[in-house]
Coordinates of C-alpha atoms in Angstrom, one line a residue:
M1 CA 50.3 -33.8 -16.1
S2 CA 47.1 -35.8 -16.2
E3 CA 46.7 -39.0 -14.2
R4 CA 46.6 -41.0 -17.5
V5 CA 49.9 -39.6 -18.7
M6 CA 51.5 -40.3 -15.3
L7 CA 50.3 -43.9 -15.6
T8 CA 51.7 -44.1 -19.1
V9 CA 55.1 -43.0 -17.8
L10 CA 55.1 -45.6 -15.0
L11 CA 54.1 -48.4 -17.3
I12 CA 56.8 -47.8 -19.8
A13 CA 59.5 -47.4 -17.1
G14 CA 58.3 -50.4 -15.3
A15 CA 58.3 -52.6 -18.4
T16 CA 61.8 -51.5 -19.3
A17 CA 63.1 -52.4 -15.9
A18 CA 61.4 -55.7 -15.8
L19 CA 62.9 -56.7 -19.1
A20 CA 66.4 -56.0 -17.8
Q21 CA 65.9 -58.5 -14.9
T22 CA 63.9 -61.4 -16.3
G23 CA 63.6 -61.0 -20.1
T24 CA 60.6 -61.7 -22.3
P25 CA 60.0 -65.3 -23.6
P26 CA 59.5 -65.6 -27.4
V27 CA 55.9 -65.5 -28.6
P28 CA 55.1 -68.4 -31.1
D29 CA 53.6 -67.2 -34.4
D30 CA 50.3 -68.9 -33.7
A31 CA 50.1 -67.7 -30.1
S32 CA 47.5 -65.1 -29.0
P33 CA 48.5 -62.0 -27.1
P34 CA 48.1 -62.3 -23.3
E35 CA 44.6 -61.6 -22.0
R36 CA 45.8 -58.6 -20.0
V37 CA 46.9 -56.8 -23.2
R38 CA 43.9 -54.9 -24.5
A39 CA 43.7 -54.4 -28.3
G40 CA 45.0 -51.0 -29.3
D41 CA 46.7 -50.2 -26.0
P42 CA 50.4 -49.6 -26.9
Y43 CA 51.4 -49.2 -23.2
E44 CA 50.3 -52.7 -22.2
A45 CA 51.7 -54.1 -25.4
Y46 CA 55.1 -52.6 -24.7
E47 CA 55.0 -54.0 -21.1
A48 CA 54.3 -57.4 -22.5
G49 CA 57.1 -57.2 -25.0
L50 CA 54.8 -57.0 -28.1
Y51 CA 56.8 -54.3 -29.7
E52 CA 55.1 -54.5 -33.2
Q53 CA 51.7 -54.0 -31.6
A54 CA 53.1 -51.2 -29.4
L55 CA 54.7 -49.5 -32.4
S56 CA 51.4 -49.5 -34.3
G57 CA 49.6 -48.0 -31.3
F58 CA 52.1 -45.3 -30.6
V59 CA 52.2 -44.3 -34.3
D60 CA 48.4 -43.8 -34.1
L61 CA 48.8 -41.8 -31.0
Q62 CA 51.4 -39.6 -32.6
V63 CA 48.9 -38.9 -35.5
E64 CA 46.4 -37.7 -32.9
R65 CA 48.9 -35.8 -30.8
P66 CA 51.8 -34.9 -33.1
E67 CA 53.2 -32.2 -30.6
D68 CA 53.1 -34.4 -27.5
P69 CA 56.8 -35.0 -26.4
E70 CA 55.8 -38.0 -24.2
V71 CA 54.3 -39.8 -27.2
A72 CA 57.5 -39.1 -29.1
L73 CA 59.6 -40.4 -26.2
N74 CA 57.6 -43.7 -25.9
L75 CA 57.6 -44.1 -29.7
G76 CA 61.4 -43.8 -29.6
S77 CA 61.6 -46.3 -26.8
V78 CA 59.7 -48.9 -29.0
H79 CA 62.0 -48.3 -31.9
Y80 CA 65.1 -48.6 -29.6
Q81 CA 63.8 -52.0 -28.3
M82 CA 63.4 -53.1 -32.0
R83 CA 66.9 -51.8 -32.7
N84 CA 65.6 -49.3 -35.2
Y85 CA 68.2 -46.8 -33.9
E86 CA 67.8 -44.2 -36.6
E87 CA 64.1 -44.0 -36.1
A88 CA 64.6 -44.0 -32.3
D89 CA 66.9 -41.0 -32.7
R90 CA 64.3 -39.0 -34.6
A91 CA 61.7 -39.7 -32.0
F92 CA 64.0 -38.9 -29.1
F93 CA 65.1 -35.7 -30.7
G94 CA 61.5 -34.6 -31.0
A95 CA 61.2 -35.1 -27.3
T96 CA 64.2 -32.8 -26.6
L97 CA 62.0 -29.9 -27.8
S98 CA 59.8 -30.3 -24.8
T99 CA 59.5 -27.5 -22.3
D100 CA 59.4 -30.1 -19.5
E101 CA 63.0 -30.3 -18.2
S102 CA 62.5 -33.9 -17.0
L103 CA 61.3 -35.1 -20.4
R104 CA 64.2 -33.3 -22.1
G105 CA 66.6 -35.1 -19.7
E106 CA 65.1 -38.5 -20.5
A107 CA 65.4 -37.8 -24.3
L108 CA 69.0 -36.8 -24.0
Y109 CA 69.8 -39.9 -21.9
N110 CA 68.2 -42.2 -24.5
L111 CA 69.9 -40.4 -27.3
G112 CA 73.2 -41.2 -25.5
N113 CA 72.3 -44.9 -25.3
S114 CA 71.4 -45.0 -29.0
A115 CA 74.7 -43.2 -30.0
F116 CA 76.7 -45.8 -28.0
R117 CA 74.8 -48.7 -29.6
Q118 CA 75.8 -47.2 -33.0
G119 CA 79.5 -46.8 -32.1
R120 CA 79.4 -43.0 -31.8
L121 CA 81.2 -43.0 -28.4
E122 CA 82.3 -39.3 -28.2
E123 CA 78.8 -38.2 -29.1
A124 CA 77.4 -40.5 -26.4
V125 CA 79.7 -38.9 -23.8
E126 CA 78.4 -35.4 -24.7
L127 CA 74.7 -36.5 -24.6
F128 CA 75.1 -38.1 -21.1
K129 CA 76.8 -34.9 -19.9
A130 CA 73.9 -32.9 -21.3
A131 CA 71.4 -35.1 -19.4
L132 CA 73.4 -34.6 -16.2
E133 CA 73.3 -30.8 -16.6
I134 CA 69.5 -31.1 -16.3
D135 CA 69.6 -33.7 -13.5
P136 CA 73.0 -33.9 -11.8
D137 CA 71.7 -36.7 -9.5
D138 CA 70.9 -39.1 -12.3
E139 CA 72.8 -42.2 -11.3
D140 CA 72.1 -44.0 -14.5
A141 CA 73.5 -41.2 -16.6
K142 CA 76.6 -41.1 -14.4
F143 CA 77.2 -44.8 -14.7
N144 CA 76.8 -44.8 -18.5
L145 CA 79.0 -41.7 -18.9
E146 CA 81.9 -43.4 -16.9
F147 CA 81.4 -46.7 -18.8
V148 CA 81.7 -45.0 -22.2
R149 CA 84.7 -43.0 -21.1
D150 CA 86.3 -46.3 -19.9
E151 CA 85.6 -47.8 -23.4
I152 CA 87.3 -44.9 -25.1
R153 CA 90.3 -45.2 -22.9
R154 CA 90.5 -48.9 -23.5
R155 CA 90.6 -48.4 -27.3
H156 CA 93.3 -45.8 -26.9
E157 CA 95.4 -48.2 -24.7
E158 CA 95.0 -50.9 -27.3
A159 CA 96.3 -48.5 -30.0
Q160 CA 99.2 -47.5 -27.8
K161 CA 100.0 -51.1 -27.1
R162 CA 100.0 -51.9 -30.9
Q163 CA 102.4 -49.0 -31.5
E164 CA 104.8 -50.1 -28.8
E165 CA 104.8 -53.7 -30.1
Q166 CA 105.5 -52.4 -33.6
Q167 CA 108.5 -50.4 -32.3
Q168 CA 109.8 -53.5 -30.5
Q169 CA 109.5 -55.6 -33.7
D170 CA 111.4 -52.9 -35.7
Q171 CA 114.2 -52.9 -33.1
Q172 CA 114.4 -56.6 -33.1
Q173 CA 114.6 -56.7 -36.9
Q174 CA 117.2 -54.0 -37.0
H175 CA 119.3 -55.9 -34.4
Q176 CA 119.0 -59.2 -36.4
Q177 CA 119.9 -57.4 -39.6
E178 CA 123.0 -55.9 -38.0
Q179 CA 124.0 -59.3 -36.6
Q180 CA 123.5 -60.9 -40.1
E181 CA 125.5 -58.1 -41.8
G182 CA 128.3 -58.5 -39.2
G183 CA 128.4 -62.3 -39.7
E184 CA 128.6 -61.9 -43.4
G185 CA 131.4 -59.4 -43.1
E186 CA 133.4 -61.8 -40.9
Q187 CA 132.9 -64.7 -43.3
E188 CA 134.0 -62.7 -46.2
Q189 CA 137.1 -61.5 -44.4
Q190 CA 138.0 -65.1 -43.5
Q191 CA 137.6 -66.3 -47.1
G192 CA 139.7 -63.4 -48.2
E193 CA 137.0 -62.0 -50.4
Q194 CA 137.2 -58.3 -50.9
E195 CA 134.7 -56.3 -52.8
Q196 CA 134.3 -52.6 -53.6
P197 CA 131.6 -50.8 -51.5
Q198 CA 129.6 -49.9 -54.6
Q199 CA 129.5 -53.5 -55.8
Q200 CA 128.3 -54.6 -52.3
D201 CA 125.5 -52.1 -52.4
Q202 CA 124.4 -53.2 -55.8
Q203 CA 124.4 -56.9 -54.8
Q204 CA 122.4 -56.2 -51.7
D205 CA 119.8 -54.2 -53.7
Q206 CA 119.5 -57.0 -56.2
Q207 CA 119.0 -59.5 -53.4
Q208 CA 116.3 -57.3 -51.8
E209 CA 114.4 -57.0 -55.2
Q210 CA 114.6 -60.7 -55.8
S211 CA 113.2 -61.6 -52.3
G212 CA 110.6 -58.8 -52.4
G213 CA 112.1 -57.3 -49.3
Q214 CA 112.8 -53.8 -50.7
D215 CA 111.0 -51.0 -48.7
S216 CA 111.2 -47.8 -50.7
D217 CA 109.2 -45.6 -48.4
Q218 CA 110.7 -47.1 -45.2
D219 CA 107.3 -47.7 -43.6
G220 CA 108.1 -51.3 -42.4
L221 CA 106.2 -53.0 -45.3
P222 CA 108.0 -54.5 -48.3
D223 CA 107.1 -53.0 -51.6
E224 CA 105.9 -56.3 -52.9
V225 CA 103.4 -56.7 -50.0
E226 CA 102.2 -53.1 -50.5
R227 CA 101.6 -53.7 -54.3
S228 CA 100.1 -57.2 -54.3
G229 CA 98.5 -57.6 -50.9
E230 CA 94.8 -58.1 -50.3
N231 CA 94.6 -54.6 -49.0
P232 CA 97.2 -52.8 -51.2
T233 CA 98.9 -49.6 -50.1
D234 CA 101.3 -47.1 -51.8
P235 CA 104.9 -48.3 -51.7
E236 CA 106.1 -44.8 -52.3
N237 CA 104.1 -43.3 -49.4
P238 CA 104.8 -44.4 -45.8
D239 CA 101.4 -43.2 -44.6
T240 CA 98.9 -44.1 -47.3
D241 CA 95.7 -43.0 -45.5
G242 CA 97.4 -39.9 -43.9
D243 CA 96.4 -40.8 -40.3
R244 CA 99.9 -40.1 -39.0
L245 CA 100.6 -43.9 -38.5
P246 CA 103.1 -45.6 -40.8
D247 CA 101.5 -48.3 -43.0
G248 CA 103.8 -50.9 -41.2
A249 CA 102.5 -49.8 -37.8
E250 CA 98.9 -50.5 -38.9
D251 CA 99.6 -53.8 -40.7
L252 CA 101.5 -55.4 -37.8
N253 CA 102.0 -58.8 -39.2
R254 CA 103.0 -57.4 -42.7
N255 CA 100.7 -59.8 -44.6
G256 CA 98.9 -57.1 -46.8
Q257 CA 95.5 -57.4 -45.2
V258 CA 93.6 -56.1 -42.1
D259 CA 93.5 -58.7 -39.4
E260 CA 92.0 -58.6 -35.9
G261 CA 93.7 -56.1 -33.6
E262 CA 95.1 -54.1 -36.6
T263 CA 94.0 -50.7 -38.0
D264 CA 93.4 -50.2 -41.8
P265 CA 96.3 -48.4 -43.5
N266 CA 93.7 -47.3 -46.2
N267 CA 91.2 -45.9 -43.6
P268 CA 92.2 -43.0 -41.3
D269 CA 89.4 -44.0 -38.9
T270 CA 89.2 -47.7 -38.8
D271 CA 86.7 -48.1 -36.0
G272 CA 84.5 -45.2 -37.3
D273 CA 84.3 -43.4 -34.0
G274 CA 85.1 -40.0 -35.4
V275 CA 88.6 -40.0 -34.0
G276 CA 91.5 -40.8 -36.4
D277 CA 93.7 -43.8 -35.8
G278 CA 96.8 -41.6 -35.4
E279 CA 95.0 -39.1 -33.1
E280 CA 93.8 -42.0 -30.8
A281 CA 97.3 -43.3 -30.5
S282 CA 98.7 -39.8 -29.9
E283 CA 96.2 -38.8 -27.3
Q284 CA 96.8 -42.0 -25.3
S285 CA 100.6 -41.5 -25.4
Q286 CA 100.0 -38.1 -23.8
G287 CA 98.2 -39.8 -20.8
D288 CA 94.7 -38.6 -21.6
S289 CA 92.2 -41.1 -22.8
G290 CA 89.6 -38.5 -23.9
A291 CA 88.1 -38.0 -20.4
E292 CA 89.0 -34.3 -20.6
G293 CA 91.7 -34.6 -18.1
E294 CA 89.4 -36.0 -15.4
E295 CA 90.3 -39.1 -13.3
T296 CA 87.7 -41.8 -14.3
A297 CA 87.0 -44.4 -11.7
S298 CA 87.1 -48.1 -12.9
L299 CA 83.9 -50.1 -12.9
T300 CA 83.4 -52.4 -10.0
P301 CA 83.1 -56.1 -10.8
E302 CA 79.4 -56.0 -10.0
E303 CA 78.9 -53.0 -12.4
A304 CA 80.9 -54.7 -15.2
E305 CA 79.0 -58.0 -14.8
R306 CA 75.7 -56.1 -14.8
Y307 CA 76.5 -54.2 -18.0
L308 CA 77.9 -57.2 -19.9
Q309 CA 74.9 -59.3 -19.0
A310 CA 72.6 -56.6 -20.3
L311 CA 74.6 -56.4 -23.6
E312 CA 74.5 -60.2 -24.1
E313 CA 70.8 -60.3 -23.6
G314 CA 70.2 -57.4 -25.9
R315 CA 68.2 -55.5 -23.3
P316 CA 68.6 -52.2 -21.6
L317 CA 70.5 -51.8 -18.4
R318 CA 67.9 -50.6 -15.9
R319 CA 67.0 -50.9 -12.2
H320 CA 63.4 -51.6 -11.1
P321 CA 61.8 -48.3 -10.0
T322 CA 59.5 -48.0 -7.0
R323 CA 55.9 -48.4 -8.0
G324 CA 53.9 -45.2 -7.4
S325 CA 56.8 -42.8 -8.0
R326 CA 57.5 -41.0 -11.2
R327 CA 60.9 -42.6 -12.0
R328 CA 61.5 -42.1 -15.7
A329 CA 59.5 -41.6 -18.9
A330 CA 61.2 -44.3 -20.9
K331 CA 64.9 -44.9 -20.3
D332 CA 66.1 -47.9 -22.2
W333 CA 69.5 -48.8 -20.8

């Protein structure tokens, strides 16, 4: 690798780390670029946070050196900072074709970050694992891998909690119904009213239809709510979206719409993470949160605070590398 390329790598890595610690103040529309940024130098533009200028420069470099994986990696880094994640993915993927194992590891790491930002958590796990196969000592990849696994487990735990709460609600309703039916029976006996079983069933059916409480498919949602709700479901099918969760277990408050903390009975994968709502709840109930049977250590308070601060600021989670050493080509998180 030439001396110029080595400098390029350090500039990009250093700029990324600095942003994670101090941030970049906004540049007014009428402000001129800092004097230290030379026109046409995408590396210094990136370091100064002038991503539009950096993007233009890296595009020109890619035209000159279309097969250069480092240019592709740096171009992907600019797109990532601008939150153009699909464009960043294309550039990072091009860098994975490099014969340089270090560059391939950086590209896989950055693809994992981009997948996480787009909500593809299972894919992010696989990409971080692939990066660790190349460099088992990559502490950043280890940290991000464990964080994403914790997030997957958290979502599974929430699904399991919702399922348990639904079961408790069903039990309470059944108990109340039994008490109500028992009280009505005692009152009828005291009043000396006697009715035939068939007449009692017909009267109860009529009362249910009038009050909209009939539940033909026994999924926990009244037929009227399923037909006329904001998010209507099939009153003859207890699992409208086929995700192995009853409609009533997904619409917890039975109001016919998808509220916060609920899954969509018309969408088998509400959060779009590639794992069905029923499968997430089932896996969690078996005691495995998707970490492939491995014990996953919880984040320390310092790590959690560090990560949340990075997300709030919209910047990558990075540590400042030592100047003069080849730390990374362009890690972004």
